Structures are given as structure tokens and as C-alpha cells.
JSON list of C-alpha atoms in Angstrom, two decimals:
[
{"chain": "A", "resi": 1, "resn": "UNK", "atom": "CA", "xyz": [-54.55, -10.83, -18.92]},
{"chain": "A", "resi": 2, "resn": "UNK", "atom": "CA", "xyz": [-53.27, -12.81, -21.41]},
{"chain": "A", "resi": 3, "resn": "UNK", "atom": "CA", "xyz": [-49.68, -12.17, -23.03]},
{"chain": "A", "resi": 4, "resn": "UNK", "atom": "CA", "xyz": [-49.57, -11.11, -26.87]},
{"chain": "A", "resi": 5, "resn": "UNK", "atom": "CA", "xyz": [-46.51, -14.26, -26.68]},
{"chain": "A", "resi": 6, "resn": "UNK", "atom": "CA", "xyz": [-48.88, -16.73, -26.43]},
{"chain": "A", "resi": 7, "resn": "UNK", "atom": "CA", "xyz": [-51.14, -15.81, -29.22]},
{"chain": "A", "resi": 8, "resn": "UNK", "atom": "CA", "xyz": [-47.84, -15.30, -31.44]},
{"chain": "A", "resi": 9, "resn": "UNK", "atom": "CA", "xyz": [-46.38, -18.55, -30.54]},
{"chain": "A", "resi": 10, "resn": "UNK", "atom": "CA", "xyz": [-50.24, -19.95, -30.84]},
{"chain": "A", "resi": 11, "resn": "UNK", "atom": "CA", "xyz": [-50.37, -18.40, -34.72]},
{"chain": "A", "resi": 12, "resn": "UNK", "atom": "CA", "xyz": [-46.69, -20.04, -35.40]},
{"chain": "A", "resi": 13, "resn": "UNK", "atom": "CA", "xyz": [-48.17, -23.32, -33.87]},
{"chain": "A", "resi": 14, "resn": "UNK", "atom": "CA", "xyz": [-50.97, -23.24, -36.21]},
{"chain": "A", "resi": 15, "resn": "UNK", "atom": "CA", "xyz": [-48.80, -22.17, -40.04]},
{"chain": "A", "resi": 16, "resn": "UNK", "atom": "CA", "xyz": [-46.14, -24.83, -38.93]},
{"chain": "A", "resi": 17, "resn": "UNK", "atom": "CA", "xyz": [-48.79, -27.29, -37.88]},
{"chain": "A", "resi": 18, "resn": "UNK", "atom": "CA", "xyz": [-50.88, -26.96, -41.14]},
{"chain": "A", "resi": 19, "resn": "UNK", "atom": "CA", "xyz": [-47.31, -27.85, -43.00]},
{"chain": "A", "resi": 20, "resn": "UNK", "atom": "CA", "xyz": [-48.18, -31.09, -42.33]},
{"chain": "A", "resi": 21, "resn": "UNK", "atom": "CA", "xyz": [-51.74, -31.07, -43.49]},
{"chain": "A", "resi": 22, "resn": "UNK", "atom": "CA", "xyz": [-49.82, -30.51, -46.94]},
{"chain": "A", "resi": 23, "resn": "UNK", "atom": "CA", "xyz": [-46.61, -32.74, -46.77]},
{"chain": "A", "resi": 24, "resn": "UNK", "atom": "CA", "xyz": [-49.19, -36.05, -45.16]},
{"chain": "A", "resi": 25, "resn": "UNK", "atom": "CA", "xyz": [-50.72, -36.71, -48.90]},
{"chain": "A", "resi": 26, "resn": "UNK", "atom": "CA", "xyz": [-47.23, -35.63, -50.61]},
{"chain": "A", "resi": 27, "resn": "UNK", "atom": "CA", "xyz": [-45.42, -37.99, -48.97]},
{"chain": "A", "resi": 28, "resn": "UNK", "atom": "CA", "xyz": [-48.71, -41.00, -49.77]},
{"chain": "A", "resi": 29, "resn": "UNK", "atom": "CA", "xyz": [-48.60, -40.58, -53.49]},
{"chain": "A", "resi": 30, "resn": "UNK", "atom": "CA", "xyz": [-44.78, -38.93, -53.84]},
{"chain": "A", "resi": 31, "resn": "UNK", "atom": "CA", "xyz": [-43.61, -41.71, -56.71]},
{"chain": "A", "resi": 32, "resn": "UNK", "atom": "CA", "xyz": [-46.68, -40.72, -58.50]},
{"chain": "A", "resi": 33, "resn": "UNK", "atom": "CA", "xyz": [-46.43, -36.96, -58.82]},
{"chain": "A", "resi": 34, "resn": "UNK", "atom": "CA", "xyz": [-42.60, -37.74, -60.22]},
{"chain": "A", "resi": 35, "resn": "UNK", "atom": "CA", "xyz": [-39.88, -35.34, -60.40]},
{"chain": "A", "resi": 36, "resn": "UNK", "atom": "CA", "xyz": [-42.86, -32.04, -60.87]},
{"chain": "A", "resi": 37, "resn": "UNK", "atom": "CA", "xyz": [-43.97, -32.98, -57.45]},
{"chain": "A", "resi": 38, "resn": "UNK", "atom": "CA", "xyz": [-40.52, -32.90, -55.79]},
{"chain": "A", "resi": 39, "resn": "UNK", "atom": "CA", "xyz": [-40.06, -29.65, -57.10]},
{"chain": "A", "resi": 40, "resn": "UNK", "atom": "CA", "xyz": [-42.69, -28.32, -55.67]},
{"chain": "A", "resi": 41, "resn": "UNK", "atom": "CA", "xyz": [-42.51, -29.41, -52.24]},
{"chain": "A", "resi": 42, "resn": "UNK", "atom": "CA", "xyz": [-39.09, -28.41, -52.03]},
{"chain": "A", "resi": 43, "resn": "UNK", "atom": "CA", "xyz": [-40.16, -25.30, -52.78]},
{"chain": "A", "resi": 44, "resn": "UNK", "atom": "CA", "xyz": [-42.89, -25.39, -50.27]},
{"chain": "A", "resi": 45, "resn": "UNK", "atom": "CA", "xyz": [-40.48, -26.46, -47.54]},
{"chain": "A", "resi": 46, "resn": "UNK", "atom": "CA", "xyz": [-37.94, -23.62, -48.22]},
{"chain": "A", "resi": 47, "resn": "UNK", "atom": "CA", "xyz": [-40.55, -21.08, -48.20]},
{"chain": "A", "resi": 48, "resn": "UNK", "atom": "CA", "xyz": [-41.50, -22.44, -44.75]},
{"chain": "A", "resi": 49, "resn": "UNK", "atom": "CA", "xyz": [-38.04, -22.50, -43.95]},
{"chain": "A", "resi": 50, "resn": "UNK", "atom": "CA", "xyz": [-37.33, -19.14, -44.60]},
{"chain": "A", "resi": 51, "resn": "UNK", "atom": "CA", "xyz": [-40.57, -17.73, -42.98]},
{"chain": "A", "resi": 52, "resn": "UNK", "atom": "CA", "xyz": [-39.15, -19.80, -39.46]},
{"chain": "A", "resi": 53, "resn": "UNK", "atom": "CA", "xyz": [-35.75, -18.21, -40.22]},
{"chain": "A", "resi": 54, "resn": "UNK", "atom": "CA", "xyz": [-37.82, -14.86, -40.49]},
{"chain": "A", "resi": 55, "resn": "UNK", "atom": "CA", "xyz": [-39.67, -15.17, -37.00]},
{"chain": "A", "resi": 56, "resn": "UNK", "atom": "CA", "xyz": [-36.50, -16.60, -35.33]},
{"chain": "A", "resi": 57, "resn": "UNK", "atom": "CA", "xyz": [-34.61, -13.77, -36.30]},
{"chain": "A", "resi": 58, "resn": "UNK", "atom": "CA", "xyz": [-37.06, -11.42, -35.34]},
{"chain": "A", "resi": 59, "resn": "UNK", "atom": "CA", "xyz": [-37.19, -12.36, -31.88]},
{"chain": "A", "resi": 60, "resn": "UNK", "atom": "CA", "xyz": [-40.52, -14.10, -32.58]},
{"chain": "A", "resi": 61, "resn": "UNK", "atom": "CA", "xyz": [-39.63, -17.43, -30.62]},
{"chain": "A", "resi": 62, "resn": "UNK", "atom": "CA", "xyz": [-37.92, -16.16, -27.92]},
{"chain": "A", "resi": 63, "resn": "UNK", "atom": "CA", "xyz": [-39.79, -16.12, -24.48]},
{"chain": "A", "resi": 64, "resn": "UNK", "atom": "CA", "xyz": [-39.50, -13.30, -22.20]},
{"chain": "A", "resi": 65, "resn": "UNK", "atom": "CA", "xyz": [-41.00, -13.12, -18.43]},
{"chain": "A", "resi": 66, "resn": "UNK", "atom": "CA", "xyz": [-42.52, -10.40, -17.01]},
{"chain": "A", "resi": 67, "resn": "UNK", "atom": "CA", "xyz": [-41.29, -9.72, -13.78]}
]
């Protein structure tokens, strides 16, 4: 059987990972979308932030071995 840890780290893996999917054309055309743009990323990157706070806090990263 398959540990429910790998499919949460696997789901963590994925939200993180699509982060970038985001930031990739941000970062292309950033002098374009001016000052509006940086606002919203930020945003975007502190609601990430907090979420990863969130799951570390909860216990969500840490790996435990069955023995």
C-alpha cells in the first residue's frame, strides 16, 4: 500500500509547481503590466506563502516512517 504522505506531498508538489506556470509570463512582460501588475503578484506570492506556512505548520511536510 501506498502512504497517504506521498499523495499529500504529491498535491503540495503540484499547487507549488503550478506557481510557476503563473509567475513564467509575469516575469516576460513585468515592465509592461507596470506598478498594477506588481501588486498583484505580490499578492499572489504571499497568498502562496502563507498557504506553505499553513501546511508547514500543520505538520504537512514533515516525513514520518513507519516502523
Amino acid at each position: 500500500t501506498i502512504s497517504v504522505q506521498f499523495y499529500l506531498i504529491a498535491l503540495l508538489f503540484i499547487l507549488f509547481d503550478v506557481e510557476i506556470i503563473f509567475m513564467f509570463p509575469w516575469a516576460i512582460d513585468f515592465k509592461a503590466l507596470g506598478w498594477f501588475g506588481f501588486v498583484e503578484m505580490v499578492l499572489f506570492i504571499l497568498l502562496l506563502a502563507i498557504g506553505f506556512v499553513y501546511a508547514w505548520k500543520k505538520g504537512a511536510l514533515e516525513w514520518h516512517s513507519i516502523k
